[in-house]
Amino acid sequence: MSTTTPPAAGSDQAVRPTDPSALVAALREHLAPADVLTDPAAVEPYRSDVTGLRAVRPPAVVVVPRTVEQVQAVARAATAHGVPLVVRGAGTGLAGAAAAPAGGIVLSTEGLAGIRIDADDHVAVVGPGAITDHVDLAAREHGLMYAPDPASSQISTIGGNIATNAGGLRCVKYGVTRESVLALDVVLADGTLLRTGHRSVKGVTGYDLVSLIVGSEGTLGIVVGATLRLLPAPTHVRTLVVSVPSLPDAGRAVGAVTGSGVRPSTVELLNAATLENIDAHSGTDLVDRHGGGLVLVRTDGPGADAEITALADALSAAGLAAQVLDDAEGERYYELRRTGRGHRTDLWSVGEDVAVPRSALVPVLEAIEEIGRRFDVEVTAVAHAGDGNLHPGLSTPRRHGETEPPARLHEAADALVRAALAHGGTISGEHGVGIAKRRWLADELGAEQVALQRAIKAVLDPAGILAPGGFLADDGVAPR
Ligand SMILES: Cc1cc2nc3c(=O)[nH]c(=O)nc-3n(C[C@H](O)[C@H](O)[C@H](O)COP(=O)(O)OP(=O)(O)OC[C@H]3O[C@@H](n4cnc5c(N)ncnc54)[C@H](O)[C@@H]3O)c2cc1C
């Protein structure tokens, strides 16, 4: 999806020259032969995530452990042989964080996908390879739900969601992945199994290592089990849409919703270019209906009806006409937002992910439009607007004979990230830093905090085995 050219994936920095055959033999002592892949064709699908970012050399081996003990054995082998190890969920990541390490090990969690619902305690106990939607569906059989819902929930794994601290459309009400993780089982680089967190609703003993692991992008440990908070599933959902002809209208709509006293379960903003994309891809007529843009708002739970009426009234008071949809139409709009957009192969494109304070949403949207004009790139924008989380898309036409995107696309992406930082925002709202965004890491965190974060990694992973080419890589890459 992203076509930026950040530093090559999977830096070789932790790799000591090693004999791959000795490593593979060590792994085969613990895993079934079919779960240790070395054939180039079998390894190839594990080399990158959705970004396509990849190391110049393939990994030496892909392993598919079926037990926690096997994960521990793989970690010990990686440490003993001094080879880098990258954990892989479903490879839907948008930051290149799951890119395979050159000559190293990819540990796929697809063989660790168990799901158990403990309805009395409102928790799910799951393996890292469990598909996000499968956890939610299993919970629904008990009248419960797993709340975080990245738009990739049909294909992403819980382990990947935890490692990226994934957000989603419902997170404006229910919080991002971090808020739903009670306890984690984590295998460290030396093979130690760490059990951290608590199964009880409350628990404050010691440092909060669960929060440290959540969002750590596979650099601190391998999540092998998770205890997840479940909530009562809302039986009732209501949806409204508001046409927003201009950016100030969009700002007023979001402000009216978030200032209404009602806590909606979804507040999404789609600009005109995004509506055009959906129309072209899904055969809809959103541009005709909504022109310059659209805000989609949902409420859920027993109060959904009263709340959607209150929100429509608040929007009306702000001079905006809300249209409350029937259930079928509400679902249709929701699905169009989640899955209605298409990927255009005739364009070079960069999908961005930044987050800003809600009050900065409109200024940053204006800045993005100005950046589009300044660098002559097309701009689309989708936002989890209630969270201030923007996903602008930047693109230019692919010209005949071009083998890589024009420099102005990277320059526009750089200007966009810097605009978010200048407005008090962050370089990633939910997709993570990975390889794709690490050149901006120090711009946000500062050198001291980057050094501190590297020191924390060194405590848990002193040999630098886990994702050495990831967001904390110290390979001299200067911010672009
Ligand atoms: C169409 C589409 C829509 C998307 N929508 C959203 C969205 O709404 N919100 C959002 O946040 N993201 C979204 N994403 C991005 C992506 O789906 C998420 O980042 C997701 O959490 C990645 O899960 P995964 O299983 O694919 O992980 P991978 O891509 O395989 O890995 C991602 C990172 O997690 C690490 N990791 C994976 N499993 C483990 C483990 N068990 N232990 C330690 N580290 C691990 C990897 O090493 C890597 O650093 C979307 C992606 C696509 C393609």
PDB file of C-alpha atoms in Angstrom, residues 136 140 145 147 149 168-174 234-242 253 257-258 260-270 294-301 303-312 315 322-338 385-386:
ATOM      1  CA  ASP A 136     -15.406 -11.006  19.055  1.00  0.00           C
ATOM      2  CA  ARG A 140     -20.972 -12.688  21.128  1.00  0.00           C
ATOM      3  CA  MET A 145     -18.029  -8.413  22.803  1.00  0.00           C
ATOM      4  CA  ALA A 147     -14.432  -4.010  21.629  1.00  0.00           C
ATOM      5  CA  ASP A 149     -12.221  -3.225  15.955  1.00  0.00           C
ATOM      6  CA  GLY A 168     -10.539   1.069  15.341  1.00  0.00           C
ATOM      7  CA  LEU A 169     -13.883   2.613  14.661  1.00  0.00           C
ATOM      8  CA  ARG A 170     -15.418   1.799  18.062  1.00  0.00           C
ATOM      9  CA  CYS A 171     -12.370   2.923  20.030  1.00  0.00           C
ATOM     10  CA  VAL A 172     -13.713   6.459  20.523  1.00  0.00           C
ATOM     11  CA  LYS A 173     -16.111   4.929  23.051  1.00  0.00           C
ATOM     12  CA  TYR A 174     -14.366   1.756  24.209  1.00  0.00           C
ATOM     13  CA  PRO A 234     -24.729  -3.750  22.650  1.00  0.00           C
ATOM     14  CA  THR A 235     -28.006  -5.083  21.345  1.00  0.00           C
ATOM     15  CA  HIS A 236     -28.900  -1.874  19.595  1.00  0.00           C
ATOM     16  CA  VAL A 237     -26.900   0.410  17.279  1.00  0.00           C
ATOM     17  CA  ARG A 238     -28.092   3.645  15.617  1.00  0.00           C
ATOM     18  CA  THR A 239     -26.369   5.610  12.865  1.00  0.00           C
ATOM     19  CA  LEU A 240     -26.574   9.143  11.505  1.00  0.00           C
ATOM     20  CA  VAL A 241     -24.741  10.894   8.701  1.00  0.00           C
ATOM     21  CA  VAL A 242     -24.070  14.608   8.164  1.00  0.00           C
ATOM     22  CA  ALA A 253     -19.936  18.626  13.150  1.00  0.00           C
ATOM     23  CA  VAL A 257     -20.878  15.605  18.569  1.00  0.00           C
ATOM     24  CA  THR A 258     -17.990  15.512  21.039  1.00  0.00           C
ATOM     25  CA  SER A 260     -22.901  17.108  23.244  1.00  0.00           C
ATOM     26  CA  GLY A 261     -22.427  15.112  26.435  1.00  0.00           C
ATOM     27  CA  VAL A 262     -23.262  11.911  24.543  1.00  0.00           C
ATOM     28  CA  ARG A 263     -20.501   9.341  24.110  1.00  0.00           C
ATOM     29  CA  PRO A 264     -20.896   8.008  20.563  1.00  0.00           C
ATOM     30  CA  SER A 265     -19.387   4.647  19.610  1.00  0.00           C
ATOM     31  CA  THR A 266     -18.104   5.893  16.231  1.00  0.00           C
ATOM     32  CA  VAL A 267     -17.258   9.326  14.778  1.00  0.00           C
ATOM     33  CA  GLU A 268     -15.708   9.040  11.311  1.00  0.00           C
ATOM     34  CA  LEU A 269     -14.919  11.759   8.773  1.00  0.00           C
ATOM     35  CA  LEU A 270     -14.545  11.108   5.043  1.00  0.00           C
ATOM     36  CA  LEU A 294     -19.376  13.171   5.287  1.00  0.00           C
ATOM     37  CA  VAL A 295     -19.360  12.583   9.036  1.00  0.00           C
ATOM     38  CA  LEU A 296     -20.674   9.197  10.187  1.00  0.00           C
ATOM     39  CA  VAL A 297     -21.774   8.880  13.815  1.00  0.00           C
ATOM     40  CA  ARG A 298     -23.041   5.858  15.734  1.00  0.00           C
ATOM     41  CA  THR A 299     -24.454   5.223  19.175  1.00  0.00           C
ATOM     42  CA  ASP A 300     -24.929   1.839  20.786  1.00  0.00           C
ATOM     43  CA  GLY A 301     -26.384   0.188  23.865  1.00  0.00           C
ATOM     44  CA  GLY A 303     -29.605   4.376  25.205  1.00  0.00           C
ATOM     45  CA  ALA A 304     -28.792   4.336  21.486  1.00  0.00           C
ATOM     46  CA  ASP A 305     -32.142   5.776  20.335  1.00  0.00           C
ATOM     47  CA  ALA A 306     -32.190   8.661  22.791  1.00  0.00           C
ATOM     48  CA  GLU A 307     -28.522   9.370  22.177  1.00  0.00           C
ATOM     49  CA  ILE A 308     -28.798   9.493  18.400  1.00  0.00           C
ATOM     50  CA  THR A 309     -31.723  11.926  18.758  1.00  0.00           C
ATOM     51  CA  ALA A 310     -29.677  14.080  21.130  1.00  0.00           C
ATOM     52  CA  LEU A 311     -26.798  14.106  18.650  1.00  0.00           C
ATOM     53  CA  ALA A 312     -29.078  15.017  15.731  1.00  0.00           C
ATOM     54  CA  LEU A 315     -25.925  19.010  15.068  1.00  0.00           C
ATOM     55  CA  ALA A 322     -28.193  15.168  10.321  1.00  0.00           C
ATOM     56  CA  GLN A 323     -29.911  12.256   8.672  1.00  0.00           C
ATOM     57  CA  VAL A 324     -30.717   9.367  11.028  1.00  0.00           C
ATOM     58  CA  LEU A 325     -30.545   6.126   9.048  1.00  0.00           C
ATOM     59  CA  ASP A 326     -32.547   2.926   9.378  1.00  0.00           C
ATOM     60  CA  ASP A 327     -30.596  -0.130  10.555  1.00  0.00           C
ATOM     61  CA  ALA A 328     -29.868  -1.542   7.081  1.00  0.00           C
ATOM     62  CA  GLU A 329     -28.678   1.790   5.703  1.00  0.00           C
ATOM     63  CA  GLY A 330     -26.625   2.410   8.850  1.00  0.00           C
ATOM     64  CA  GLU A 331     -24.842  -0.932   8.369  1.00  0.00           C
ATOM     65  CA  ARG A 332     -24.286  -0.141   4.693  1.00  0.00           C
ATOM     66  CA  TYR A 333     -22.576   3.172   5.456  1.00  0.00           C
ATOM     67  CA  TYR A 334     -20.512   1.564   8.203  1.00  0.00           C
ATOM     68  CA  GLU A 335     -19.280  -1.187   5.898  1.00  0.00           C
ATOM     69  CA  LEU A 336     -18.541   1.315   3.130  1.00  0.00           C
ATOM     70  CA  ARG A 337     -16.376   3.211   5.593  1.00  0.00           C
ATOM     71  CA  ARG A 338     -14.595   0.022   6.676  1.00  0.00           C
ATOM     72  CA  ALA A 385     -12.420  12.071  13.921  1.00  0.00           C
ATOM     73  CA  GLY A 386     -13.626  11.502  17.465  1.00  0.00           C
TER      74      GLY A 386
END
